[in-house]
mmCIF file of C-alpha atoms and ligand atoms in Angstrom:
data_model
loop_
_atom_site.group_PDB
_atom_site.id
_atom_site.type_symbol
_atom_site.label_atom_id
_atom_site.label_comp_id
_atom_site.label_asym_id
_atom_site.label_seq_id
_atom_site.Cartn_x
_atom_site.Cartn_y
_atom_site.Cartn_z
ATOM 1 C CA MET A 18 -23.665 -21.597 12.364
ATOM 2 C CA THR A 19 -24.680 -18.918 9.859
ATOM 3 C CA THR A 20 -22.347 -16.085 8.974
ATOM 4 C CA ASP A 21 -23.614 -12.509 9.118
ATOM 5 C CA PRO A 22 -23.942 -11.483 5.424
ATOM 6 C CA LEU A 23 -22.038 -8.290 6.219
ATOM 7 C CA THR A 24 -19.014 -10.233 7.509
ATOM 8 C CA ILE A 25 -16.301 -10.033 4.884
ATOM 9 C CA THR A 26 -15.110 -13.413 3.596
ATOM 10 C CA ARG A 27 -14.523 -12.612 -0.118
ATOM 11 C CA VAL A 28 -11.698 -10.152 -0.689
ATOM 12 C CA GLY A 29 -10.262 -8.660 -3.867
ATOM 13 C CA VAL A 30 -6.946 -6.892 -4.407
ATOM 14 C CA VAL A 31 -5.981 -4.849 -7.478
ATOM 15 C CA GLY A 32 -2.232 -4.736 -8.118
ATOM 16 C CA CYS A 33 0.173 -7.426 -6.941
ATOM 17 C CA GLY A 34 3.315 -5.341 -6.406
ATOM 18 C CA LEU A 35 5.029 -4.791 -3.064
ATOM 19 C CA MET A 36 1.827 -3.853 -1.259
ATOM 20 C CA GLY A 37 -0.895 -5.704 -3.167
ATOM 21 C CA SER A 38 0.952 -9.008 -2.760
ATOM 22 C CA GLY A 39 1.320 -8.354 0.985
ATOM 23 C CA ILE A 40 -2.366 -7.487 1.385
ATOM 24 C CA ALA A 41 -3.379 -10.581 -0.602
ATOM 25 C CA GLU A 42 -1.054 -12.719 1.518
ATOM 26 C CA VAL A 43 -2.434 -11.563 4.882
ATOM 27 C CA SER A 44 -5.983 -11.937 3.600
ATOM 28 C CA ALA A 45 -5.436 -15.518 2.381
ATOM 29 C CA ARG A 46 -3.471 -16.420 5.523
ATOM 30 C CA ALA A 47 -6.427 -15.118 7.571
ATOM 31 C CA GLY A 48 -8.632 -17.756 5.914
ATOM 32 C CA LEU A 49 -10.364 -15.396 3.457
ATOM 33 C CA ASP A 50 -11.081 -16.235 -0.147
ATOM 34 C CA THR A 51 -8.846 -13.785 -2.059
ATOM 35 C CA VAL A 52 -8.773 -12.754 -5.723
ATOM 36 C CA VAL A 53 -5.921 -10.601 -7.069
ATOM 37 C CA VAL A 54 -6.106 -8.726 -10.368
ATOM 38 C CA GLU A 55 -3.023 -7.477 -12.234
ATOM 39 C CA ARG A 56 -2.795 -5.505 -15.457
ATOM 40 C CA ASP A 57 -1.110 -8.153 -17.628
ATOM 41 C CA ALA A 58 0.258 -11.709 -17.609
ATOM 42 C CA GLU A 59 3.839 -10.602 -16.982
ATOM 43 C CA ALA A 60 2.915 -8.529 -13.916
ATOM 44 C CA LEU A 61 0.691 -11.374 -12.721
ATOM 45 C CA ASP A 62 3.596 -13.769 -12.938
ATOM 46 C CA ALA A 63 5.869 -11.405 -11.006
ATOM 47 C CA GLY A 64 3.104 -10.990 -8.400
ATOM 48 C CA ARG A 65 2.711 -14.742 -7.995
ATOM 49 C CA GLN A 66 6.474 -15.104 -7.491
ATOM 50 C CA ARG A 67 6.421 -12.312 -4.898
ATOM 51 C CA LEU A 68 3.619 -14.043 -3.001
ATOM 52 C CA ASP A 69 5.343 -17.445 -3.129
ATOM 53 C CA ALA A 70 8.690 -16.004 -2.017
ATOM 54 C CA SER A 71 7.136 -14.116 0.891
ATOM 55 C CA MET A 72 5.270 -17.163 2.181
ATOM 56 C CA ALA A 73 8.373 -19.349 1.753
ATOM 57 C CA ARG A 74 10.280 -16.805 3.883
ATOM 58 C CA ALA A 75 7.553 -16.975 6.544
ATOM 59 C CA VAL A 76 7.806 -20.800 6.576
ATOM 60 C CA ARG A 77 11.626 -20.655 6.877
ATOM 61 C CA ALA A 78 11.317 -18.153 9.743
ATOM 62 C CA GLY A 79 8.915 -20.478 11.579
ATOM 63 C CA LYS A 80 6.053 -17.923 11.317
ATOM 64 C CA LEU A 81 3.887 -20.079 9.046
ATOM 65 C CA SER A 82 3.420 -23.850 8.965
ATOM 66 C CA GLU A 83 3.692 -25.735 5.692
ATOM 67 C CA ALA A 84 0.017 -26.739 5.986
ATOM 68 C CA ASP A 85 -1.056 -23.107 6.531
ATOM 69 C CA ARG A 86 1.045 -22.023 3.547
ATOM 70 C CA GLU A 87 -0.731 -24.576 1.380
ATOM 71 C CA GLY A 88 -4.102 -23.470 2.764
ATOM 72 C CA ALA A 89 -3.348 -19.815 2.015
ATOM 73 C CA THR A 90 -2.139 -20.635 -1.511
ATOM 74 C CA SER A 91 -5.348 -22.583 -2.199
ATOM 75 C CA ARG A 92 -7.429 -19.528 -1.204
ATOM 76 C CA LEU A 93 -5.570 -17.215 -3.616
ATOM 77 C CA ALA A 94 -6.743 -16.765 -7.221
ATOM 78 C CA LEU A 95 -4.868 -14.493 -9.644
ATOM 79 C CA SER A 96 -6.360 -12.993 -12.769
ATOM 80 C CA THR A 97 -5.933 -10.237 -15.329
ATOM 81 C CA ASP A 98 -9.707 -9.805 -15.665
ATOM 82 C CA TYR A 99 -11.681 -7.396 -13.468
ATOM 83 C CA ALA A 100 -14.705 -9.691 -13.927
ATOM 84 C CA ALA A 101 -13.012 -12.027 -11.407
ATOM 85 C CA LEU A 102 -13.873 -9.388 -8.776
ATOM 86 C CA SER A 103 -17.634 -9.389 -9.432
ATOM 87 C CA ASP A 104 -18.621 -11.287 -6.251
ATOM 88 C CA ARG A 105 -16.181 -9.565 -3.883
ATOM 89 C CA GLN A 106 -17.426 -7.921 -0.654
ATOM 90 C CA LEU A 107 -14.317 -5.766 -0.254
ATOM 91 C CA VAL A 108 -11.681 -4.813 -2.825
ATOM 92 C CA VAL A 109 -8.423 -3.078 -1.927
ATOM 93 C CA GLU A 110 -6.810 -1.132 -4.777
ATOM 94 C CA ALA A 111 -2.981 -1.180 -4.563
ATOM 95 C CA VAL A 112 -1.760 0.038 -7.975
ATOM 96 C CA ILE A 113 0.988 2.638 -8.407
ATOM 97 C CA GLU A 114 0.631 5.959 -6.592
ATOM 98 C CA ALA A 115 -0.723 7.916 -9.581
ATOM 99 C CA GLU A 116 -4.081 9.633 -9.326
ATOM 100 C CA ALA A 117 -5.067 9.098 -12.978
ATOM 101 C CA ASP A 118 -4.326 5.351 -12.783
ATOM 102 C CA LYS A 119 -6.231 4.971 -9.532
ATOM 103 C CA VAL A 120 -9.238 6.891 -10.872
ATOM 104 C CA GLU A 121 -9.332 4.475 -13.837
ATOM 105 C CA VAL A 122 -9.186 1.492 -11.479
ATOM 106 C CA PHE A 123 -12.061 2.846 -9.363
ATOM 107 C CA ARG A 124 -14.155 3.379 -12.509
ATOM 108 C CA ALA A 125 -13.454 -0.219 -13.515
ATOM 109 C CA LEU A 126 -14.232 -1.533 -10.017
ATOM 110 C CA ASP A 127 -17.530 0.353 -9.912
ATOM 111 C CA LYS A 128 -18.572 -1.526 -13.056
ATOM 112 C CA ALA A 129 -17.053 -4.913 -12.149
ATOM 113 C CA VAL A 130 -18.098 -5.383 -8.514
ATOM 114 C CA ALA A 131 -21.738 -6.475 -8.507
ATOM 115 C CA ASP A 132 -22.481 -6.575 -4.762
ATOM 116 C CA GLY A 133 -24.288 -3.322 -3.941
ATOM 117 C CA GLU A 134 -22.940 -3.501 -0.360
ATOM 118 C CA ALA A 135 -19.312 -4.062 -1.379
ATOM 119 C CA ILE A 136 -16.604 -1.778 -0.030
ATOM 120 C CA LEU A 137 -14.086 -0.271 -2.442
ATOM 121 C CA ALA A 138 -10.897 0.620 -0.566
ATOM 122 C CA SER A 139 -7.645 2.253 -1.635
ATOM 123 C CA ASN A 140 -4.216 1.557 -0.186
ATOM 124 C CA THR A 141 -3.048 4.976 -1.384
ATOM 125 C CA SER A 142 -0.352 6.566 0.758
ATOM 126 C CA SER A 143 -1.337 10.107 0.001
ATOM 127 C CA ILE A 144 -4.090 10.724 -2.558
ATOM 128 C CA PRO A 145 -7.268 12.153 -1.002
ATOM 129 C CA ILE A 146 -9.948 9.436 -0.969
ATOM 130 C CA MET A 147 -12.615 11.815 -2.260
ATOM 131 C CA LYS A 148 -10.830 12.007 -5.627
ATOM 132 C CA LEU A 149 -11.237 8.216 -5.997
ATOM 133 C CA ALA A 150 -14.725 8.045 -4.488
ATOM 134 C CA MET A 151 -16.053 10.501 -7.081
ATOM 135 C CA ALA A 152 -14.955 8.175 -9.891
ATOM 136 C CA THR A 153 -17.679 5.764 -8.700
ATOM 137 C CA GLN A 154 -21.449 5.826 -8.351
ATOM 138 C CA ARG A 155 -21.084 4.685 -4.728
ATOM 139 C CA PRO A 156 -18.868 7.198 -2.892
ATOM 140 C CA GLU A 157 -20.452 6.197 0.445
ATOM 141 C CA GLN A 158 -18.782 2.784 0.073
ATOM 142 C CA VAL A 159 -15.303 4.067 -0.751
ATOM 143 C CA LEU A 160 -12.604 4.584 1.883
ATOM 144 C CA GLY A 161 -8.869 4.383 2.489
ATOM 145 C CA LEU A 162 -7.342 1.261 4.041
ATOM 146 C CA HIS A 163 -3.664 2.089 4.182
ATOM 147 C CA PHE A 164 -1.432 -0.868 5.059
ATOM 148 C CA PHE A 165 2.298 -0.674 5.827
ATOM 149 C CA ASN A 166 5.252 -2.399 4.215
ATOM 150 C CA PRO A 167 5.925 -5.301 4.713
ATOM 151 C CA VAL A 168 2.218 -6.016 5.244
ATOM 152 C CA PRO A 169 2.663 -9.465 6.856
ATOM 153 C CA VAL A 170 4.986 -7.910 9.455
ATOM 154 C CA LEU A 171 3.725 -4.391 10.241
ATOM 155 C CA ASN A 172 0.596 -4.178 12.312
ATOM 156 C CA LEU A 173 -0.858 -0.808 11.375
ATOM 157 C CA VAL A 174 -3.744 0.116 9.088
ATOM 158 C CA GLU A 175 -4.854 3.727 8.648
ATOM 159 C CA LEU A 176 -8.579 3.935 7.979
ATOM 160 C CA VAL A 177 -9.581 7.050 6.073
ATOM 161 C CA SER A 178 -13.195 8.096 5.632
ATOM 162 C CA SER A 179 -13.967 10.786 3.077
ATOM 163 C CA LEU A 180 -16.709 13.362 3.676
ATOM 164 C CA LEU A 181 -19.081 10.962 1.908
ATOM 165 C CA THR A 182 -18.046 7.590 3.382
ATOM 166 C CA ALA A 183 -20.961 5.990 5.263
ATOM 167 C CA PRO A 184 -20.201 5.250 8.942
ATOM 168 C CA THR A 185 -21.324 1.621 8.408
ATOM 169 C CA THR A 186 -18.728 1.248 5.605
ATOM 170 C CA ALA A 187 -15.977 2.419 7.968
ATOM 171 C CA GLU A 188 -17.193 0.125 10.772
ATOM 172 C CA ARG A 189 -17.307 -2.902 8.489
ATOM 173 C CA ALA A 190 -13.813 -2.178 7.146
ATOM 174 C CA GLN A 191 -12.512 -1.696 10.691
ATOM 175 C CA HIS A 192 -13.937 -5.103 11.723
ATOM 176 C CA PHE A 193 -12.216 -6.671 8.712
ATOM 177 C CA ALA A 194 -8.826 -5.157 9.592
ATOM 178 C CA GLU A 195 -9.020 -5.786 13.341
ATOM 179 C CA GLY A 196 -10.787 -9.137 13.189
ATOM 180 C CA PRO A 197 -9.365 -11.635 10.688
ATOM 181 C CA LEU A 198 -6.290 -9.542 9.841
ATOM 182 C CA HIS A 199 -5.432 -8.691 13.499
ATOM 183 C CA LYS A 200 -4.281 -5.174 12.583
ATOM 184 C CA ARG A 201 -4.228 -2.052 14.765
ATOM 185 C CA VAL A 202 -6.461 0.542 13.126
ATOM 186 C CA ILE A 203 -5.965 4.272 13.468
ATOM 187 C CA ARG A 204 -8.373 6.706 11.863
ATOM 188 C CA SER A 205 -7.400 9.771 9.873
ATOM 189 C CA GLN A 206 -9.284 12.525 8.151
ATOM 190 C CA ASP A 207 -9.135 12.643 4.378
ATOM 191 C CA ARG A 208 -6.039 14.840 3.947
ATOM 192 C CA ALA A 209 -3.100 13.996 1.668
ATOM 193 C CA GLY A 210 -0.621 11.780 3.544
ATOM 194 C CA PHE A 211 -3.099 10.969 6.346
ATOM 195 C CA VAL A 212 -1.305 10.649 9.725
ATOM 196 C CA VAL A 213 1.804 8.579 9.078
ATOM 197 C CA ASN A 214 3.074 9.897 5.738
ATOM 198 C CA ALA A 215 2.328 13.513 6.657
ATOM 199 C CA LEU A 216 4.894 12.957 9.440
ATOM 200 C CA LEU A 217 7.268 10.506 7.738
ATOM 201 C CA ILE A 218 7.769 11.992 4.258
ATOM 202 C CA PRO A 219 9.122 15.418 5.322
ATOM 203 C CA TYR A 220 11.578 13.553 7.581
ATOM 204 C CA ILE A 221 12.788 11.360 4.681
ATOM 205 C CA LEU A 222 12.985 14.388 2.357
ATOM 206 C CA SER A 223 15.130 16.238 4.935
ATOM 207 C CA ALA A 224 17.541 13.289 4.922
ATOM 208 C CA VAL A 225 17.647 13.323 1.094
ATOM 209 C CA ARG A 226 18.427 17.066 1.130
ATOM 210 C CA MET A 227 21.145 16.479 3.720
ATOM 211 C CA TYR A 228 22.657 13.786 1.505
ATOM 212 C CA GLU A 229 22.261 15.916 -1.642
ATOM 213 C CA SER A 230 24.084 18.878 -0.089
ATOM 214 C CA GLY A 231 27.031 16.752 1.067
ATOM 215 C CA PHE A 232 26.235 17.564 4.692
ATOM 216 C CA ALA A 233 26.938 13.923 5.678
ATOM 217 C CA THR A 234 27.345 10.540 3.983
ATOM 218 C CA ARG A 235 24.324 8.286 3.426
ATOM 219 C CA GLU A 236 25.796 5.773 5.907
ATOM 220 C CA ASP A 237 26.267 8.419 8.591
ATOM 221 C CA ILE A 238 22.800 9.909 8.062
ATOM 222 C CA ASP A 239 21.244 6.456 8.469
ATOM 223 C CA ALA A 240 23.508 5.443 11.371
ATOM 224 C CA GLY A 241 22.594 8.701 13.110
ATOM 225 C CA MET A 242 18.938 7.755 13.288
ATOM 226 C CA VAL A 243 19.520 4.032 13.939
ATOM 227 C CA GLU A 244 22.107 4.436 16.686
ATOM 228 C CA GLY A 245 20.998 7.794 18.030
ATOM 229 C CA CYS A 246 17.227 7.410 17.966
ATOM 230 C CA ALA A 247 16.801 3.608 17.984
ATOM 231 C CA HIS A 248 14.966 3.624 14.646
ATOM 232 C CA PRO A 249 15.027 0.161 13.042
ATOM 233 C CA MET A 250 16.482 1.674 9.856
ATOM 234 C CA GLY A 251 17.735 5.054 8.691
ATOM 235 C CA PRO A 252 15.704 7.413 6.450
ATOM 236 C CA LEU A 253 17.619 6.690 3.206
ATOM 237 C CA ALA A 254 17.400 2.915 3.681
ATOM 238 C CA LEU A 255 13.716 3.394 4.462
ATOM 239 C CA ALA A 256 13.180 5.414 1.259
ATOM 240 C CA ASP A 257 14.821 2.540 -0.668
ATOM 241 C CA LEU A 258 12.460 0.075 1.033
ATOM 242 C CA ILE A 259 9.352 2.167 0.291
ATOM 243 C CA GLY A 260 10.511 2.681 -3.323
ATOM 244 C CA LEU A 261 11.863 6.039 -4.518
ATOM 245 C CA ASP A 262 9.058 6.374 -7.084
ATOM 246 C CA THR A 263 6.457 5.887 -4.355
ATOM 247 C CA THR A 264 8.312 8.241 -1.994
ATOM 248 C CA MET A 265 8.388 10.919 -4.704
ATOM 249 C CA ALA A 266 4.734 10.413 -5.634
ATOM 250 C CA VAL A 267 3.675 10.766 -2.000
ATOM 251 C CA ALA A 268 5.782 13.922 -1.661
ATOM 252 C CA GLU A 269 4.121 15.357 -4.779
ATOM 253 C CA SER A 270 0.621 14.666 -3.408
ATOM 254 C CA LEU A 271 1.518 16.309 -0.102
ATOM 255 C CA TYR A 272 3.019 19.301 -1.902
ATOM 256 C CA ALA A 273 -0.037 19.616 -4.157
ATOM 257 C CA GLU A 274 -2.333 19.598 -1.126
ATOM 258 C CA PHE A 275 -0.446 21.850 1.342
ATOM 259 C CA LYS A 276 2.067 23.829 -0.819
ATOM 260 C CA GLU A 277 4.680 23.540 1.952
ATOM 261 C CA PRO A 278 8.348 23.555 0.743
ATOM 262 C CA ALA A 279 9.129 20.740 3.225
ATOM 263 C CA TYR A 280 7.020 18.410 1.048
ATOM 264 C CA ALA A 281 8.653 19.295 -2.309
ATOM 265 C CA PRO A 282 10.739 16.410 -3.729
ATOM 266 C CA PRO A 283 14.478 17.356 -3.824
ATOM 267 C CA PRO A 284 15.997 17.305 -7.357
ATOM 268 C CA VAL A 285 18.245 14.294 -6.646
ATOM 269 C CA LEU A 286 15.168 12.208 -5.822
ATOM 270 C CA SER A 287 13.507 13.185 -9.110
ATOM 271 C CA ARG A 288 16.710 12.382 -11.050
ATOM 272 C CA MET A 289 17.040 8.975 -9.406
ATOM 273 C CA VAL A 290 13.446 8.088 -10.258
ATOM 274 C CA GLU A 291 13.936 9.269 -13.875
ATOM 275 C CA ALA A 292 17.031 7.032 -14.015
ATOM 276 C CA GLY A 293 15.062 4.004 -12.833
ATOM 277 C CA LEU A 294 16.922 3.898 -9.513
ATOM 278 C CA LEU A 295 13.877 2.991 -7.452
ATOM 279 C CA GLY A 296 15.474 1.427 -4.365
ATOM 280 C CA ARG A 297 15.343 -2.213 -3.339
ATOM 281 C CA LYS A 298 12.826 -3.249 -5.960
ATOM 282 C CA SER A 299 15.094 -2.162 -8.847
ATOM 283 C CA GLY A 300 18.375 -3.187 -7.177
ATOM 284 C CA ARG A 301 19.697 0.337 -6.681
ATOM 285 C CA GLY A 302 18.602 3.460 -4.850
ATOM 286 C CA PHE A 303 20.679 5.183 -2.201
ATOM 287 C CA TYR A 304 22.262 1.720 -1.726
ATOM 288 C CA HIS A 305 22.807 -1.341 -3.929
ATOM 289 C CA TYR A 306 20.766 -4.552 -3.511
ATOM 290 C CA THR A 307 20.609 -8.019 -4.966
ATOM 291 C CA VAL A 308 17.248 -8.394 -6.738
ATOM 292 C CA HIS A 309 15.624 -11.827 -6.261
HETATM 293 N N1 NAD B 414 5.763 0.851 -0.980
HETATM 294 C C1 NAD B 414 5.336 1.137 0.230
HETATM 295 O O1 NAD B 414 6.089 1.083 1.236
HETATM 296 C C2 NAD B 414 3.871 1.495 0.440
HETATM 297 C C3 NAD B 414 3.362 1.511 1.735
HETATM 298 C C4 NAD B 414 1.996 1.805 1.915
HETATM 299 C C5 NAD B 414 1.198 2.098 0.815
HETATM 300 N N2 NAD B 414 1.749 2.088 -0.434
HETATM 301 C C6 NAD B 414 0.844 2.386 -1.561
HETATM 302 O O2 NAD B 414 0.466 1.162 -2.164
HETATM 303 C C7 NAD B 414 0.223 1.361 -3.573
HETATM 304 C C8 NAD B 414 1.064 0.373 -4.352
HETATM 305 O O3 NAD B 414 2.426 0.608 -4.065
HETATM 306 P P1 NAD B 414 3.529 -0.525 -4.290
HETATM 307 O O4 NAD B 414 4.714 -0.095 -3.486
HETATM 308 O O5 NAD B 414 2.913 -1.864 -4.077
HETATM 309 O O6 NAD B 414 3.822 -0.323 -5.859
HETATM 310 P P2 NAD B 414 4.404 -1.393 -6.907
HETATM 311 O O7 NAD B 414 4.944 -0.589 -8.033
HETATM 312 O O8 NAD B 414 5.284 -2.373 -6.202
HETATM 313 O O9 NAD B 414 3.112 -2.196 -7.378
HETATM 314 C C9 NAD B 414 2.074 -1.652 -8.159
HETATM 315 C C10 NAD B 414 1.441 -2.793 -8.937
HETATM 316 O O10 NAD B 414 0.225 -2.345 -9.515
HETATM 317 C C11 NAD B 414 0.109 -2.959 -10.795
HETATM 318 N N3 NAD B 414 -0.835 -2.174 -11.588
HETATM 319 C C12 NAD B 414 -0.629 -0.956 -12.144
HETATM 320 N N4 NAD B 414 -1.753 -0.554 -12.799
HETATM 321 C C13 NAD B 414 -2.671 -1.549 -12.636
HETATM 322 C C14 NAD B 414 -4.013 -1.740 -13.067
HETATM 323 N N5 NAD B 414 -4.626 -0.802 -13.785
HETATM 324 N N6 NAD B 414 -4.663 -2.884 -12.717
HETATM 325 C C15 NAD B 414 -4.041 -3.833 -11.988
HETATM 326 N N7 NAD B 414 -2.760 -3.703 -11.551
HETATM 327 C C16 NAD B 414 -2.090 -2.575 -11.874
HETATM 328 C C17 NAD B 414 1.534 -2.983 -11.331
HETATM 329 O O11 NAD B 414 1.674 -3.960 -12.351
HETATM 330 C C18 NAD B 414 2.341 -3.321 -10.071
HETATM 331 O O12 NAD B 414 2.505 -4.716 -9.906
HETATM 332 C C19 NAD B 414 0.540 2.826 -3.846
HETATM 333 O O13 NAD B 414 -0.645 3.562 -3.779
HETATM 334 C C20 NAD B 414 1.475 3.197 -2.694
HETATM 335 O O14 NAD B 414 1.452 4.566 -2.386
HETATM 336 C C21 NAD B 414 3.061 1.777 -0.652
#
């Protein structure tokens, strides 16, 4: 049987933090050859540990067999060199939510990825895709593929076409997400925050303001939404899970785009980020955590 040359079997991921490691994991577990690039050896090491720990958890929970874990691990290659991405058919950028950093990554990808048909995707939560597309010579092959945290567990992918994304690029990326990755794809126009974060972030920021003003305790704010609205977790616990730096960066992108006060990060959020209180990943945010 021959494979259609447009079918994606060689995937790249840039950044192996919370999201990049999750995207790499689901790609390798789906049987795809996956290369992950990090910025330095230390970050690469942390990324490898994150991947190993997540797959070990899946094995313990009975969601992944030992043989499938080994198979997935054998399909994962980690590198600090963008040249390792040269033969990729699709690369998902998942570096920190900072426009200047992402623009640099897209410039580097445009040079490193040799396949003229390759798709360059961003996992950005909020930055308009056009800003990244214009850093390349191939804006018609750039789009947003926005996964949700934790990627192996949450089913959704937002697919964002810019004004210049070719329809065939979007169709191919949709097949990739729905086919091997078994995700549910929703499409959004290229506006900061897309569908989900344009709704979610003002809700989280309202909870932060409520906490900041002493209106209610963090536990009561979270219990209100868990017990009263059947949300799986409250807004402050969710902000800690997302990462307070990422939450703030998304709020800033939304504010820059729409200039609505509801999107402006409250001062306590800025102070916490300046203090390195980033939520679960740093061990402390609105709550305290044990860092593994
Ligand atoms: N955290 C969430 O819940 C969530 C959900 C959906 C989307 N996102 C988006 O995913 C992206 C990544 O977020 P995260 O939470 O994984 O952040 P993170 O801080 O956990 O990970 C970012 C990683 O990128 C690496 N990196 C930075 N610059 C790099 C470069 N030039 N080349 C290679 N690697 C580089 C860092 O070393 C780090 O490991 C952001 O755009 C964020 O908005 C986050």
